[in-house]
mmCIF file of C-alpha atoms in Angstrom:
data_model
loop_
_atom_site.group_PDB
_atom_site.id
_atom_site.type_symbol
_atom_site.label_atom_id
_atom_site.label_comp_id
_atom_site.label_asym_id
_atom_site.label_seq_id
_atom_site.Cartn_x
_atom_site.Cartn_y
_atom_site.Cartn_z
ATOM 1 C CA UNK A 1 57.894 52.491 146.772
ATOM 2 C CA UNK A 2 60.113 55.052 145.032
ATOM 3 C CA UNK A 3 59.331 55.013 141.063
ATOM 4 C CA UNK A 4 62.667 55.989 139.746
ATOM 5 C CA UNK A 5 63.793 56.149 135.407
ATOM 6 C CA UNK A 6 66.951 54.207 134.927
ATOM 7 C CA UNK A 7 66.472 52.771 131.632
ATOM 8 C CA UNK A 8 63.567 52.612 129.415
ATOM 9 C CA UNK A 9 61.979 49.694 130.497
ATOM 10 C CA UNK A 10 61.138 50.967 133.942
ATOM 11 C CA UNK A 11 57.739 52.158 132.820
ATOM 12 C CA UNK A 12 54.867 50.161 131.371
ATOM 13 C CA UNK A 13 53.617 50.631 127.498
ATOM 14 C CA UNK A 14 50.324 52.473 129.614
ATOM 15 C CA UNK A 15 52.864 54.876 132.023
ATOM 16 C CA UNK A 16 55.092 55.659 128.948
ATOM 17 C CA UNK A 17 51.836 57.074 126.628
ATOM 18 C CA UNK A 18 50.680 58.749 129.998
ATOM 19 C CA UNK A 19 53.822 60.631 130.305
ATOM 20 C CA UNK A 20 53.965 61.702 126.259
ATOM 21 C CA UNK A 21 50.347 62.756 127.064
ATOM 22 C CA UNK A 22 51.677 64.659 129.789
ATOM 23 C CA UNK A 23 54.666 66.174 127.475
ATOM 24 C CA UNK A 24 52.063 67.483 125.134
ATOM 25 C CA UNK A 25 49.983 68.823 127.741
ATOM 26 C CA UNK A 26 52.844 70.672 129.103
ATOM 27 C CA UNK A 27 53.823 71.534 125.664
ATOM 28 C CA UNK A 28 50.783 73.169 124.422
ATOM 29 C CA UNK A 29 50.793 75.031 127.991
ATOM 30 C CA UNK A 30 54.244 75.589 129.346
ATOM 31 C CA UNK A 31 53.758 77.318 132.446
ATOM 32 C CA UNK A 32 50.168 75.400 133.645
ATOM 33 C CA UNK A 33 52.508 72.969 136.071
ATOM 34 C CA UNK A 34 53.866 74.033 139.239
ATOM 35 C CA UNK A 35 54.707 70.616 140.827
ATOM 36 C CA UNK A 36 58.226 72.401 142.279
ATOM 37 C CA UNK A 37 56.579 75.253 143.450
ATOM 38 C CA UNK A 38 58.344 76.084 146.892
ATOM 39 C CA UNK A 39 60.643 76.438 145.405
ATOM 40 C CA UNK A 40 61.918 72.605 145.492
ATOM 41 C CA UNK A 41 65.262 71.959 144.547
ATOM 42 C CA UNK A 42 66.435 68.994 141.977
ATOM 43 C CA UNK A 43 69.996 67.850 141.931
ATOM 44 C CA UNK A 44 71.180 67.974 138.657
ATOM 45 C CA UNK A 45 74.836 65.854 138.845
ATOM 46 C CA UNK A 46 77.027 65.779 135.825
ATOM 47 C CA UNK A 47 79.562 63.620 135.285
ATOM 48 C CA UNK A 48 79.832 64.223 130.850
ATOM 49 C CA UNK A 49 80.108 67.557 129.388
ATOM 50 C CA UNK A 50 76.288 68.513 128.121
ATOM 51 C CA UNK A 51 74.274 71.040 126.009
ATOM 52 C CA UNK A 52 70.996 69.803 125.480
ATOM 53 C CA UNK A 53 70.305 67.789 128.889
ATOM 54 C CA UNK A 54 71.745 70.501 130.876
ATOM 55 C CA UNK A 55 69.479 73.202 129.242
ATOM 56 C CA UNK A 56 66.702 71.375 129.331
ATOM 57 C CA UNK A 57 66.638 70.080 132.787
ATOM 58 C CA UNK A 58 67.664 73.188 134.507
ATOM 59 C CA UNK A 59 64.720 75.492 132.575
ATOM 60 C CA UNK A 60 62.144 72.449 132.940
ATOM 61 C CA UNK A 61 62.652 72.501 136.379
ATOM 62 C CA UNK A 62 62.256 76.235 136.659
ATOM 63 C CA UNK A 63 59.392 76.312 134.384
ATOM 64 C CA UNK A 64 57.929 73.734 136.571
ATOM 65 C CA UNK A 65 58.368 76.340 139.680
ATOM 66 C CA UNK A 66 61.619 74.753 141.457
ATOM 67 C CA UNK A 67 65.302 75.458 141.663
ATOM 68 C CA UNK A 68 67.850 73.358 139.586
ATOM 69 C CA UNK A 69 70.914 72.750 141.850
ATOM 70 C CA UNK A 70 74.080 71.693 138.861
ATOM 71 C CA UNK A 71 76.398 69.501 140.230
ATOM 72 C CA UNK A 72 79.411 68.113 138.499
ATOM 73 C CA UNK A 73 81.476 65.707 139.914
ATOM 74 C CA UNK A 74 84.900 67.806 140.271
ATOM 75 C CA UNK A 75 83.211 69.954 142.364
ATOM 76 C CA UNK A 76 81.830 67.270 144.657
ATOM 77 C CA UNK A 77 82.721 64.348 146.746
ATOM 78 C CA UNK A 78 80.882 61.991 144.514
ATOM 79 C CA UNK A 79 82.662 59.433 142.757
ATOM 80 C CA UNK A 80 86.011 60.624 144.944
ATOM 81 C CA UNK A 81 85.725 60.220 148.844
ATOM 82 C CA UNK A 82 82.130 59.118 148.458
ATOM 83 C CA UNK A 83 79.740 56.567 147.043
ATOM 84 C CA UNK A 84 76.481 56.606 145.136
ATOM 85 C CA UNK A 85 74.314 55.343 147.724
ATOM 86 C CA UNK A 86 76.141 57.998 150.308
ATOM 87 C CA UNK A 87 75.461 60.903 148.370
ATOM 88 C CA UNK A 88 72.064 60.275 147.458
ATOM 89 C CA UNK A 89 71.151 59.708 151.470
ATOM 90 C CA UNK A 90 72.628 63.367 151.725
ATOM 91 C CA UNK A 91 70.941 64.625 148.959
ATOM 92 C CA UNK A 92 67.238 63.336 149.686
ATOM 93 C CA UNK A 93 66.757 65.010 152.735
ATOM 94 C CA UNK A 94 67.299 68.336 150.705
ATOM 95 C CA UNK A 95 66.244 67.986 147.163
ATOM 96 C CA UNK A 96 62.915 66.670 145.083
ATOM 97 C CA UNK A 97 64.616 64.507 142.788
ATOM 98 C CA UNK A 98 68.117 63.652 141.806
ATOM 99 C CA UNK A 99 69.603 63.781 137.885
ATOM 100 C CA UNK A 100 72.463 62.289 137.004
ATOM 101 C CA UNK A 101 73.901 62.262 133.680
ATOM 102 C CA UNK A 102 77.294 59.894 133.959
ATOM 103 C CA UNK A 103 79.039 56.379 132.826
ATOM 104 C CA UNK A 104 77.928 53.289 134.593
ATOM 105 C CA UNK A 105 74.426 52.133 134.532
ATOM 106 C CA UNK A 106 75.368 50.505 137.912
ATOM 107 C CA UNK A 107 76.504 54.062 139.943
ATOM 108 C CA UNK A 108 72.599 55.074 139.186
ATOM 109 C CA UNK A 109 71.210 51.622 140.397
ATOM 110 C CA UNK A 110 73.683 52.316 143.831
ATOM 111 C CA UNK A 111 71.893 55.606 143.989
ATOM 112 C CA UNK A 112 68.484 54.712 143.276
ATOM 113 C CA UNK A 113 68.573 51.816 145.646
ATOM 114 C CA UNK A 114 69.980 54.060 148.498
ATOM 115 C CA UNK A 115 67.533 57.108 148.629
ATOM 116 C CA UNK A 116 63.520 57.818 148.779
ATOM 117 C CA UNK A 117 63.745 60.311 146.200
ATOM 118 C CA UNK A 118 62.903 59.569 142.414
ATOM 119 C CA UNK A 119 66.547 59.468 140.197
ATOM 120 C CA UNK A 120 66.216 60.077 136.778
ATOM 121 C CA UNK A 121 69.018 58.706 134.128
ATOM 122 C CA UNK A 122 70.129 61.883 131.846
ATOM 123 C CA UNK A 123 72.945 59.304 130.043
ATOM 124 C CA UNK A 124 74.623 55.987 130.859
ATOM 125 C CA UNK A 125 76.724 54.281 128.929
ATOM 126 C CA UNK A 126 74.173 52.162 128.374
ATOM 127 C CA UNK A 127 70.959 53.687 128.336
ATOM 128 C CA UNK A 128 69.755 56.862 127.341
ATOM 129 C CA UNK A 129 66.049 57.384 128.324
ATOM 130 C CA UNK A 130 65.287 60.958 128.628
ATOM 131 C CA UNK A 131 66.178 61.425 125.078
ATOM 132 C CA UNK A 132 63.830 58.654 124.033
ATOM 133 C CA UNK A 133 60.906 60.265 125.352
ATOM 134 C CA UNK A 134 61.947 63.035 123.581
ATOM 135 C CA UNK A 135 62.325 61.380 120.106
ATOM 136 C CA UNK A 136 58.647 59.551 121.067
ATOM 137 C CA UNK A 137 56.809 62.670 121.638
ATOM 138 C CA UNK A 138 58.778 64.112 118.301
ATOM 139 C CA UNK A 139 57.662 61.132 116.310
ATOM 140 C CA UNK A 140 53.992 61.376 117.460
ATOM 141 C CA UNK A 141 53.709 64.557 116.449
ATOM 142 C CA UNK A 142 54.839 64.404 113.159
ATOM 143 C CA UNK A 143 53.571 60.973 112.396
ATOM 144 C CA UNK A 144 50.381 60.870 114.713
ATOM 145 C CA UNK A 145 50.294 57.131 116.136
ATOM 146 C CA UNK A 146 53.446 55.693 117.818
ATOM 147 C CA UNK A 147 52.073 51.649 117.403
ATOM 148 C CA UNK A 148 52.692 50.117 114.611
ATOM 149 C CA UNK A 149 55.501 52.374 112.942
ATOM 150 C CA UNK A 150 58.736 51.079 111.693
ATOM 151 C CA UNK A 151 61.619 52.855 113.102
ATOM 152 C CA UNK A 152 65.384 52.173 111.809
ATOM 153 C CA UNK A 153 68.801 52.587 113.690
ATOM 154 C CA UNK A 154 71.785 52.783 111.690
ATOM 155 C CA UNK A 155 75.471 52.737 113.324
ATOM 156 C CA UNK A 156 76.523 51.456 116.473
ATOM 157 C CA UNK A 157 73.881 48.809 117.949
ATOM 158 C CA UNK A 158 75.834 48.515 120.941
ATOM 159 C CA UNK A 159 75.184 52.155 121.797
ATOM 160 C CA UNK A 160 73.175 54.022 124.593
ATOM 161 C CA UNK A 161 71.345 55.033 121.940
ATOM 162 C CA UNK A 162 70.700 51.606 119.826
ATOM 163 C CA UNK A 163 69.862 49.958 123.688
ATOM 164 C CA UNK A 164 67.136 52.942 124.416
ATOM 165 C CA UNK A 165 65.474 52.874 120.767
ATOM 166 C CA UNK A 166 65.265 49.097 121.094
ATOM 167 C CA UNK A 167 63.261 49.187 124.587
ATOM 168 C CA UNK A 168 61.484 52.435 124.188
ATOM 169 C CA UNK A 169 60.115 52.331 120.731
ATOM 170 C CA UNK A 170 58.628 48.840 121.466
ATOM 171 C CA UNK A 171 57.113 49.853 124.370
ATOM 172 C CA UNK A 172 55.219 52.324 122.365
ATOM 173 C CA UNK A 173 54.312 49.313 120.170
ATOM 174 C CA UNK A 174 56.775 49.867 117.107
ATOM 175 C CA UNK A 175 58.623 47.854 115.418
ATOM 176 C CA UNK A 176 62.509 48.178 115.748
ATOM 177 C CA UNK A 177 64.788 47.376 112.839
ATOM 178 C CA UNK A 178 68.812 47.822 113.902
ATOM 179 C CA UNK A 179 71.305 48.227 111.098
ATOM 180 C CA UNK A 180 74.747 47.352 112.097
ATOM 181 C CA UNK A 181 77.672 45.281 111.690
ATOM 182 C CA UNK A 182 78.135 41.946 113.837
ATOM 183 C CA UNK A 183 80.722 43.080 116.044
ATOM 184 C CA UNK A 184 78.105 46.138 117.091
ATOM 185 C CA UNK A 185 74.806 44.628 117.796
ATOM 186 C CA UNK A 186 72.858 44.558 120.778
ATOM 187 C CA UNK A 187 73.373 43.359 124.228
ATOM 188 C CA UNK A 188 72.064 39.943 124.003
ATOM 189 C CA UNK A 189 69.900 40.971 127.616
ATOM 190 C CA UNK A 190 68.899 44.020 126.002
ATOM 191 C CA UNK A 191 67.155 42.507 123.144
ATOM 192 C CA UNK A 192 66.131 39.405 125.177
ATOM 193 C CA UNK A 193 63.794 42.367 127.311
ATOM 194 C CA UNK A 194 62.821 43.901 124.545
ATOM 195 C CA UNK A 195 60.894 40.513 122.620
ATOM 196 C CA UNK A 196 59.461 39.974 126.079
ATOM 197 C CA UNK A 197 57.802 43.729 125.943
ATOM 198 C CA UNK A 198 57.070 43.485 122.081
ATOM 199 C CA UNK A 199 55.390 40.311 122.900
ATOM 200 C CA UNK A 200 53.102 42.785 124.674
ATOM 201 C CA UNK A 201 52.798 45.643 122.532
ATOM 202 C CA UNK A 202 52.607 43.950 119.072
ATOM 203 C CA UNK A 203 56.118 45.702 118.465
ATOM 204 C CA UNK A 204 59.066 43.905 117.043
ATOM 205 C CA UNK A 205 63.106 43.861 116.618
ATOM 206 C CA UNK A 206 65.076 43.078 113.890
ATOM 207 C CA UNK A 207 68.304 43.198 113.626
ATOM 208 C CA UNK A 208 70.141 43.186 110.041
ATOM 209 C CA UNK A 209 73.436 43.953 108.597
ATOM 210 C CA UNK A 210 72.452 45.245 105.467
ATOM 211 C CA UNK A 211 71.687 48.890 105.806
ATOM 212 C CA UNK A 212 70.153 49.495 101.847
ATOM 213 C CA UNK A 213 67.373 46.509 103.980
ATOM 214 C CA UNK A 214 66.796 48.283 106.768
ATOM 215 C CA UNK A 215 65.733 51.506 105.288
ATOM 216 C CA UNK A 216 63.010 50.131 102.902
ATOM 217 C CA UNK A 217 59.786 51.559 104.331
ATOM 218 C CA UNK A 218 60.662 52.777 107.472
ATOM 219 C CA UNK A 219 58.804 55.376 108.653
ATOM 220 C CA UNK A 220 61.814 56.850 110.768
ATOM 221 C CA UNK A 221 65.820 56.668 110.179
ATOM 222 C CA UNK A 222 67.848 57.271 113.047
ATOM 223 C CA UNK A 223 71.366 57.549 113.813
ATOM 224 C CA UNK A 224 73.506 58.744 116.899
ATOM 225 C CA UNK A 225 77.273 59.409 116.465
ATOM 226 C CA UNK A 226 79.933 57.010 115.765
ATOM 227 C CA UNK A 227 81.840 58.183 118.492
ATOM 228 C CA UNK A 228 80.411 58.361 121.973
ATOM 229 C CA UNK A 229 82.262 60.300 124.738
ATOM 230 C CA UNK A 230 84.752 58.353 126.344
ATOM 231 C CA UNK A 231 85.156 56.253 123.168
ATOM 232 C CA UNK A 232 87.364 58.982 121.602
ATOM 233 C CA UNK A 233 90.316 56.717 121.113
ATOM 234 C CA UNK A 234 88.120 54.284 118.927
ATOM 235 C CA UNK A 235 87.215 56.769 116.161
ATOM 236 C CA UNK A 236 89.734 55.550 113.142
ATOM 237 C CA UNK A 237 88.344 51.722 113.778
ATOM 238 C CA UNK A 238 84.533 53.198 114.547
ATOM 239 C CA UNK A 239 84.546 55.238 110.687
ATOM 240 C CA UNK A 240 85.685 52.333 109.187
ATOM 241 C CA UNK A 241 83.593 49.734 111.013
ATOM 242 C CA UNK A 242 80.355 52.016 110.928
ATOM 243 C CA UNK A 243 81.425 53.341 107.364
ATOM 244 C CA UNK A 244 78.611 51.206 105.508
ATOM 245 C CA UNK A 245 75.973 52.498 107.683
ATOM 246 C CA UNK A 246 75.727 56.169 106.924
ATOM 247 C CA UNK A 247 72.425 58.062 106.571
ATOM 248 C CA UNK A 248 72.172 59.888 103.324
ATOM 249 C CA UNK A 249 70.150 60.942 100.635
ATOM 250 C CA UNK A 250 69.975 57.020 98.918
ATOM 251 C CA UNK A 251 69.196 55.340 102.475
ATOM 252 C CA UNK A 252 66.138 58.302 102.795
ATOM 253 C CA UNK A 253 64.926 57.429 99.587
ATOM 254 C CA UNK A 254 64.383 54.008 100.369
ATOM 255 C CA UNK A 255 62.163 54.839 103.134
ATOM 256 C CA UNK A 256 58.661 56.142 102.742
ATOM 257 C CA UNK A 257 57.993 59.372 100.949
ATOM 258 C CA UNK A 258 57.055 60.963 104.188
ATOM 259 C CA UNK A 259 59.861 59.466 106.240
ATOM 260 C CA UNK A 260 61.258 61.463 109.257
ATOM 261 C CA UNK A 261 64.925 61.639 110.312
ATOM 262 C CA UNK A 262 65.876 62.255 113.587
ATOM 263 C CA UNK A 263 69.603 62.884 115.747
ATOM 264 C CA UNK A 264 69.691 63.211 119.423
ATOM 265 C CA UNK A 265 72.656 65.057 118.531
ATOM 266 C CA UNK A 266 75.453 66.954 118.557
ATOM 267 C CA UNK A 267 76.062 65.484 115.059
ATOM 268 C CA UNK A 268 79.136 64.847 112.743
ATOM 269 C CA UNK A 269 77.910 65.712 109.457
ATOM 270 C CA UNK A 270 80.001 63.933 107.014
ATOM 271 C CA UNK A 271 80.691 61.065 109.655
ATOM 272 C CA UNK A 272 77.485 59.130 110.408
ATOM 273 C CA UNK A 273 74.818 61.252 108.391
ATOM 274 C CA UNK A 274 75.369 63.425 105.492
ATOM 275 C CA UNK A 275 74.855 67.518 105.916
ATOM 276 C CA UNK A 276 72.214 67.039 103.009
ATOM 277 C CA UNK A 277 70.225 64.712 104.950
ATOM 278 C CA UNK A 278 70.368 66.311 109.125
ATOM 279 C CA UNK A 279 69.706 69.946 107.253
ATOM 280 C CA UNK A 280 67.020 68.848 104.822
ATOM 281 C CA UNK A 281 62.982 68.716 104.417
ATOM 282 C CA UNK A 282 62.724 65.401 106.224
ATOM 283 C CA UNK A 283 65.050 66.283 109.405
ATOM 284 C CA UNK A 284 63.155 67.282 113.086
ATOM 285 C CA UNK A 285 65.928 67.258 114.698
ATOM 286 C CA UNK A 286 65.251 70.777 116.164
ATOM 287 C CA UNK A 287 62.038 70.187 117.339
ATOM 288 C CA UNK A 288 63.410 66.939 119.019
ATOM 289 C CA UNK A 289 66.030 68.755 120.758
ATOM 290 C CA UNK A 290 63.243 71.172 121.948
ATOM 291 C CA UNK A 291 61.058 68.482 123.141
ATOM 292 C CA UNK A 292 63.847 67.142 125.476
ATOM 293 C CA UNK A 293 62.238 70.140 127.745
ATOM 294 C CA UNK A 294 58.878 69.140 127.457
ATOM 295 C CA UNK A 295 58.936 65.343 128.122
ATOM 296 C CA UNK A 296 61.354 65.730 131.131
ATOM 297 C CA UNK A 297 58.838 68.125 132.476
ATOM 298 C CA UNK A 298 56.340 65.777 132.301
ATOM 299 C CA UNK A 299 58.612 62.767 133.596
ATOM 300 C CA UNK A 300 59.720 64.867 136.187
ATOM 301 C CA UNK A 301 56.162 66.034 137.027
ATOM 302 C CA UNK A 302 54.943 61.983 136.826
ATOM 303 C CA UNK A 303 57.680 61.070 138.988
ATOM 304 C CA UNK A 304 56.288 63.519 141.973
ATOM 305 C CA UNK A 305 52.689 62.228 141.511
ATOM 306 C CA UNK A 306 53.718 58.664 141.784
ATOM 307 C CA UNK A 307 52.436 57.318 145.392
#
């Protein structure tokens, strides 16, 4: 059966550590893979403006010896004259794998469900794996063991973001604190999936309102913006909603002294973390951006090798 990545939970706490072990393999070695050698082609479909996901998928899949073929929707039938599960029939007989960065979480089931090539989620509106791995392999190298690690969210819970931290890091055994106001927690489903993995892992969630709380030794802050695309028109309510939840210099200090902060980025200094905190000693962000190329590579590259 086709393994495809849809949302975080689609690989087991053992598959997950095999592909960051992959990612730093590939890291440490760039050009040792050639699993697109041909060259094969991958489908890269976008339906949201992009920066990082778009450079990162289209070199990976060079470096990995293929061709990436962008797509965007304006300049395609998909999501016009034809479905998900139509365009991926047309696509498999052509192309390795299929990307596909867009809105609904149920367009990439469709698509998954109608093709025998892997398809890989580069952003839903409700999930955003690919970046996940990225922050995981990011973490682990700066902080050495993923289990057991406290990792806070601050902003909006109902995010693709919040929804991918919560699954991913307690996969990887961690334990998941989400700061945010009522209105803006979790799916109910999302955290009801993610107790039945922790319940596996060791790993926890906990989800609080009081963001002075939720920093106090955490071994890594997080934040994602306030204001998602598509969401534009929600920015006046979102600052003053998410206003309380801001990542600055008095939130870092309440973590541990060697505390990491991290942004999948782009990032609104000012808005949801303070310029002090995304451009100081404790910020990764730019190796987490860079690792987005690495741990696609390896999902990518684990995808192919799956039976």
């Amino acid at each position: 059966m086709t393994r495809h990545f849809l949302r975080d939970d689609d690989v087991t706490p053992a598959e997950q550590a095999e592909i960051l072990d992959l990612a730093v393999t590939l890291k440490r070695d760039r050009w040792a893979d050639k699993s697109l050698a041909g060259p094969q082609t991958v489908a890269v479909i976008f339906d949201k403006s992009s920066t990082r996901t778009r450079v990162s998928f289209a070199v990976g899949i060079a470096d990995l010896g293929g061709s990436p073929l962008i797509i965007t929707t304006a300049s395609s039938q998909l999501g016009g004259k034809e479905t998900p599960a139509d365009t991926a029939r047309v696509l498999e007989r052509q192309v390795a794998a299929i990307v596909w960065r867009t809105y609904a979480q149920a367009g990439l089931e469709e698509m998954a469900a109608g093709t025998r090539v892997p398809v890989v989620n580069a952003l839903s509106d409700d999930f955003h794996p690919c970046q996940l791995l990225a922050d995981l392999l990011t973490i682990r190298e700066h902080k050495g063991e993923l289990k057991g690690l406290t990792l806070s969210f601050f902003g909006d819970g109902r995010s693709n973001m919040a929804h991918s931290y919560v699954l991913a890091a307690v996969t990887a055994g961690m334990h998941v604190r989400v700061a945010s106001p009522e209105s803006y927690m979790p799916r109910e489903d999302v955290i009801a999936s993610a107790h039945a993995i922790a319940a596996t892992t060791g790993g926890s969630v906990t989800l609080m309102t009081d963001a002075g709380a939720a920093a106090e030794g955490a071994d890594v802050i997080v934040t994602d913006t306030w204001v998602s695309m598509g969401k534009e028109e929600e920015k006046l309510a979102r600052i003053r909603d998410l206003g309380d939840y801001k990542v600055t210099s008095e939130i870092m200090a309440k973590a541990t002294p060697e505390a990491i902060f991290i942004h999948c980025l782009p990032a609104d200094r000012g808005y949801e973390v303070d310029a002090e905190v995304i451009d100081g000693p404790q910020s990764v962000v730019w190796d987490e951006a860079e690792n987005r190329l690495h741990a696609q590579k390896a999902l990518l590259v684990w995808l192919l090798r799956q039976p």
